[in-house]
Short mmCIF file of C-alpha atoms in Angstrom, two decimals:
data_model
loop_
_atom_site.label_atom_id
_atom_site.label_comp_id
_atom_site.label_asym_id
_atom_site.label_seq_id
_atom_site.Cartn_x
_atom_site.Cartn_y
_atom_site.Cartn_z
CA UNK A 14 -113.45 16.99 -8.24
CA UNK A 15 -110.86 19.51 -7.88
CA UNK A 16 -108.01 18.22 -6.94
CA UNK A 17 -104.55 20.47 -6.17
CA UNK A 18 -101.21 18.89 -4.82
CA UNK A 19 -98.56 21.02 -3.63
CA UNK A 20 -94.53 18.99 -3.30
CA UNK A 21 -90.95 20.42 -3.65
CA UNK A 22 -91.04 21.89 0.30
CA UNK A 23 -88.53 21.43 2.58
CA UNK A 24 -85.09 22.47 4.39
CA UNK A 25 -83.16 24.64 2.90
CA UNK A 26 -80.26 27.02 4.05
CA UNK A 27 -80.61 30.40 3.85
CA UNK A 28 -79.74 32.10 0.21
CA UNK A 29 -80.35 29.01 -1.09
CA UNK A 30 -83.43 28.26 -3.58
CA UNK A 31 -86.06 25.72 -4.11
CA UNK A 32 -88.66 25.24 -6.21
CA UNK A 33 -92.73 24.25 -5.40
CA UNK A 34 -94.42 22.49 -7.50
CA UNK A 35 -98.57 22.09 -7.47
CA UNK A 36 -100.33 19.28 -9.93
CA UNK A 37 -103.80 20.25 -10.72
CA UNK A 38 -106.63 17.75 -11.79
CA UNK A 39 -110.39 17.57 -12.02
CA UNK A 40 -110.81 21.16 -13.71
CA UNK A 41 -109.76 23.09 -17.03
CA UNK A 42 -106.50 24.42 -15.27
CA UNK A 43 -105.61 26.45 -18.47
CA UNK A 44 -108.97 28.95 -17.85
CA UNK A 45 -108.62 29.33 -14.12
CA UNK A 46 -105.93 32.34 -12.44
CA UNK A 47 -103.84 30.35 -10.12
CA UNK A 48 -102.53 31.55 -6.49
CA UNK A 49 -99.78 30.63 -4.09
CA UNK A 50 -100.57 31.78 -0.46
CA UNK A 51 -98.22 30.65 2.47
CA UNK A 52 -98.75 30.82 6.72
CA UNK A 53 -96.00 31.27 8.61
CA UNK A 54 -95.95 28.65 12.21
CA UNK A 55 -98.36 30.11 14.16
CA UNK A 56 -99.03 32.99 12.04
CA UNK A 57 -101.94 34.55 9.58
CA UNK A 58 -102.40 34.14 6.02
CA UNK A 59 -100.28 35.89 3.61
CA UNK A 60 -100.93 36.25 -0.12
CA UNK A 61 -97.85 35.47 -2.44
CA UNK A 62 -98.43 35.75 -5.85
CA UNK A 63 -101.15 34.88 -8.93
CA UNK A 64 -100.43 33.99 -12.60
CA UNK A 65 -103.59 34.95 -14.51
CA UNK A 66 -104.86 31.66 -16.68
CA UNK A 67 -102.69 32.33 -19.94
CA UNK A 68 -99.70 33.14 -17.69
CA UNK A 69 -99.87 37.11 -19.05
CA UNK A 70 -99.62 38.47 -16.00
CA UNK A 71 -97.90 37.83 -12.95
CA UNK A 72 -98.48 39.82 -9.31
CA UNK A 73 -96.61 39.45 -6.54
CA UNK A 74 -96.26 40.68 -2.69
CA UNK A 75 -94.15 43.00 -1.39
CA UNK A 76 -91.76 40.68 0.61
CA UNK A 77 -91.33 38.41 -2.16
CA UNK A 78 -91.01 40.85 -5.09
CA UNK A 79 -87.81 40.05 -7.36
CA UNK A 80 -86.97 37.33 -5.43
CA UNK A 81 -89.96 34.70 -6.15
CA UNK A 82 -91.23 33.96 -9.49
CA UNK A 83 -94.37 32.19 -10.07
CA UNK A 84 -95.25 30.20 -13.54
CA UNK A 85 -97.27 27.51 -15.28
CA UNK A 86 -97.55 24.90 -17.63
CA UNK A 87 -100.82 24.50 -19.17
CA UNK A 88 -100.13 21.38 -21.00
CA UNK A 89 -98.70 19.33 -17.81
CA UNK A 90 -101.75 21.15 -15.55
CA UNK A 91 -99.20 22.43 -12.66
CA UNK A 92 -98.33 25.16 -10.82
CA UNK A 93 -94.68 26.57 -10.14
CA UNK A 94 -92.95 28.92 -7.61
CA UNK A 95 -89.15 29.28 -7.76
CA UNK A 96 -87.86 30.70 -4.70
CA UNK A 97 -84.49 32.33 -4.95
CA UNK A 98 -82.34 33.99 -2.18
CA UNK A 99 -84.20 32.30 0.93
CA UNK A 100 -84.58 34.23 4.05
CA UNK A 101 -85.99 32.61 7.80
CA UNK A 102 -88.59 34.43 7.11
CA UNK A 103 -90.26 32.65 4.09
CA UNK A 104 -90.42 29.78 7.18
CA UNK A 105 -93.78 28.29 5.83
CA UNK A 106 -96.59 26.26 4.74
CA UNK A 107 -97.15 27.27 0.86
CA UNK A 108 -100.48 26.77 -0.84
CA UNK A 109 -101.52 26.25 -4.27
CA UNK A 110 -104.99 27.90 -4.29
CA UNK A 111 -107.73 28.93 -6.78
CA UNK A 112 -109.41 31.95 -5.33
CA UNK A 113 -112.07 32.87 -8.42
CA UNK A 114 -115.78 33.54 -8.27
CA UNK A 115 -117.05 30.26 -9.42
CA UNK A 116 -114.37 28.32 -7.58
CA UNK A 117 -112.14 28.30 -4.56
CA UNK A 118 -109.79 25.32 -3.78
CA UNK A 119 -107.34 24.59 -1.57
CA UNK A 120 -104.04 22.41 -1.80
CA UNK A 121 -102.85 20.59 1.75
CA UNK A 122 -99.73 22.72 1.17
CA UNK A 123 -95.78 21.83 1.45
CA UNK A 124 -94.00 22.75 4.19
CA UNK A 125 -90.74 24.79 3.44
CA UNK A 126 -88.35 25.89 6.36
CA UNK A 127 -85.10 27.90 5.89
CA UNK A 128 -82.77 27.25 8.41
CA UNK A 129 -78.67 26.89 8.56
CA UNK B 28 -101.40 48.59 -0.87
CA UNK B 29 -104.95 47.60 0.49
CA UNK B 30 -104.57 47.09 4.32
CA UNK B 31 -107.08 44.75 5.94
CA UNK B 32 -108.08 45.37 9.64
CA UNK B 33 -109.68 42.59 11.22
CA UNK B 34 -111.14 42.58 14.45
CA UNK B 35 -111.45 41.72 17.08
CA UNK B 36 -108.20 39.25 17.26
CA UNK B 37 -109.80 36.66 19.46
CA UNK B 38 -113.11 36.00 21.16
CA UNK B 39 -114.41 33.59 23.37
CA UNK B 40 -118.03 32.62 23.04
CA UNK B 41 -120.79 29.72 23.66
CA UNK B 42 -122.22 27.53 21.39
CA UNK B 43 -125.44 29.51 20.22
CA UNK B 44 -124.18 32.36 20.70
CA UNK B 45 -123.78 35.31 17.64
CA UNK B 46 -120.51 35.96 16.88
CA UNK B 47 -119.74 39.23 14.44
CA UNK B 48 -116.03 39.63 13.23
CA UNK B 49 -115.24 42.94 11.79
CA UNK B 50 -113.06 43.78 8.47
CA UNK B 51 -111.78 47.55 7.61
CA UNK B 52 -109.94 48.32 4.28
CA UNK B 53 -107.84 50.84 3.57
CA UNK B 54 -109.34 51.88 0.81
CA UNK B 55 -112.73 51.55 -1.01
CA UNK B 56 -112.62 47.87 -2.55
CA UNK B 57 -116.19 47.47 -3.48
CA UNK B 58 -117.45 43.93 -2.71
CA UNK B 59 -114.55 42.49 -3.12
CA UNK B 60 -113.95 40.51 -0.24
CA UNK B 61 -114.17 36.64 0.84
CA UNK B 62 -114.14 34.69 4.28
CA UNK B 63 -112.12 32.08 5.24
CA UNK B 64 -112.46 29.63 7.82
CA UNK B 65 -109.75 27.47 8.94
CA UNK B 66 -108.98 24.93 11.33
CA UNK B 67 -105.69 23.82 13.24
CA UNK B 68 -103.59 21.87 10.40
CA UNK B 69 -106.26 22.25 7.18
CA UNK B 70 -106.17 24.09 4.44
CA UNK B 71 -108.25 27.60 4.43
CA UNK B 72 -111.94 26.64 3.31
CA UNK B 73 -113.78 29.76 1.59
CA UNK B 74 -117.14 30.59 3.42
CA UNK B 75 -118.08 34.03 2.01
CA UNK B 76 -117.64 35.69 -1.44
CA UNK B 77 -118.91 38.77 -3.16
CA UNK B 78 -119.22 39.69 0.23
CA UNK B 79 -122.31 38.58 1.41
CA UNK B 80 -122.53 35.81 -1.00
CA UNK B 81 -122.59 32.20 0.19
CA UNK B 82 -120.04 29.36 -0.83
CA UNK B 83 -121.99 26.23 -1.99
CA UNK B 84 -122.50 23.74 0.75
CA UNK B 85 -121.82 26.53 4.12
CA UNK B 86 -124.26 26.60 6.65
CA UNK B 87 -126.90 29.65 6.47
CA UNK B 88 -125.79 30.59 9.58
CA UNK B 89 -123.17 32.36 8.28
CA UNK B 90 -123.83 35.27 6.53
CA UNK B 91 -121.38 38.39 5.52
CA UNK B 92 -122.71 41.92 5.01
CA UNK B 93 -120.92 45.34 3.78
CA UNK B 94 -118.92 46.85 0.93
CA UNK B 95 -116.51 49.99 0.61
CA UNK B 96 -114.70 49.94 3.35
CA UNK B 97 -116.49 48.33 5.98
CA UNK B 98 -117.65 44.26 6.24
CA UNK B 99 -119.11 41.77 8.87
CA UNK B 100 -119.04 38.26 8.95
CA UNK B 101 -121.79 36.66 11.20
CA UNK B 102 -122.35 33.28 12.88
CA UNK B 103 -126.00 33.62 13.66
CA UNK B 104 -125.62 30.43 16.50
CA UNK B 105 -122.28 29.18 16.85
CA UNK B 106 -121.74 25.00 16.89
CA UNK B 107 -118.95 23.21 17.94
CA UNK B 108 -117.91 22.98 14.91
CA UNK B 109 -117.08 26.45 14.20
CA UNK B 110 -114.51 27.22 16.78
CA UNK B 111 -111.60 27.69 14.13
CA UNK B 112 -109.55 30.75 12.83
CA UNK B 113 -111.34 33.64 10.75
CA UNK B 114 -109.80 35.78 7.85
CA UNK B 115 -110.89 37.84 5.48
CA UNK B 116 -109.26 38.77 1.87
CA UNK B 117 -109.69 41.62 -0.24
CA UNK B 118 -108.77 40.59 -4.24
CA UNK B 119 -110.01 44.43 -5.49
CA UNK B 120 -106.35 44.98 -6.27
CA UNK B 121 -103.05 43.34 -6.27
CA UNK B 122 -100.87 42.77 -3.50
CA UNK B 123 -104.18 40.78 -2.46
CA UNK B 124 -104.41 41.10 1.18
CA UNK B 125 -105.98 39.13 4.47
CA UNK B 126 -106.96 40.28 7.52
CA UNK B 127 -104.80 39.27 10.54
CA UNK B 128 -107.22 36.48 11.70
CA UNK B 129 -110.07 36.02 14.59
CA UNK B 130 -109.51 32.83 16.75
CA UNK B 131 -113.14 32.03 18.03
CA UNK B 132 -112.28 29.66 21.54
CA UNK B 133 -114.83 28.22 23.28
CA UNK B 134 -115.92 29.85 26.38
#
């Protein structure tokens, strides 16, 4: 079965980066778009970014724009989301998700907190 | 960017009752909305797509309805198990974008 697992979260000072990572098993990674969504403590669902299955396209939200870059490796099956110039406000839980049609699958997500 | 206005925030209600949560967009977006459920410390599980389509393995009782602008997600008799946080997601265009969230407490 599908199986997605998100690591690379943690504390990190603010400015700083860090990179997610999210391993993918049990499906053809290489033919499915891939999503990273993250929830703030005690807050909604927000939408990061997608990487369409060949990696030729790349979308991203507003409040991460030019500072996040999401990417893939087809051959290793995972996921990627560098994080660059860290703000309090990208305090989160980041998911790994597939959100297509056929499928949608979750990761348990990594827990990322900028603090000084 | 596609807003999403979900409502109501919160709502109390009994088990068997029918609960309806409400989603606006900003914009025409077709059918192209899903509905998530999700429960304290878990992952977001997908309930709806296309709509009004159901996920494989989701109780019948829920059912979603709508398309343009306007969509409804119903729980035609609510169980204990469904008290949990509600969102929906547009994907029509990118930014993709969820509604704020209904918290459905028990009364």
């Amino acid at each position: 079965q599908v199986q997605l697992v998100e690591s690379g979260g943690g504390v990190v000072q603010p400015g700083r980066s860090l990179r997610l990572s999210c391993a993918a098993s049990g499906f053809t990674f290489s033919t499915y778009d891939m999503h990273w969504v993250r929830q703030a403590p005690g807050k909604g669902l927000e939408w990061v970014a997608v990487i369409w299955y060949d990696g030729s396209n790349k979308y991203y939200a507003d409040s991460v724009k030019g500072r996040f870059t999401i990417s893939r490796d087809n051959s290793k099956n995972t996921l990627y989301l560098q994080m660059n110039s860290l703000r309090a406000e990208d305090t989160a839980v980041y998911y790994c998700a597939i959100c297509g049609v056929s499928e949608d699958s979750w990761g348990q997500g990594t827990v990322v907190t900028v603090s000084s | 960017d596609i807003q999403m206005t979900q409502s109501p925030s919160s709502l109390s209600a009994s088990v068997g009752d029918r609960v309806t949560i409400t989603c606006r967009a900003s914009q025409g977006i077709r059918n192209d909305l899903g509905w998530y459920q999700q429960k304290p410390g878990k992952a977001p599980k997908r309930l709806i797509y296309a709509a009004s389509s159901l996920q494989s393995g989701v109780p019948s009782r829920f059912s979603g309805s709508g398309s343009g602008t306007e969509f409804t997600l119903t729980i035609r008799s609510l169980q204990p198990e469904d008290f949990a946080t509600y969102y929906c997601l547009q994907h029509n265009s990118y930014p993709w974008t969820f509604g704020q969230g209904t918290k459905v407490e028990i009364k």
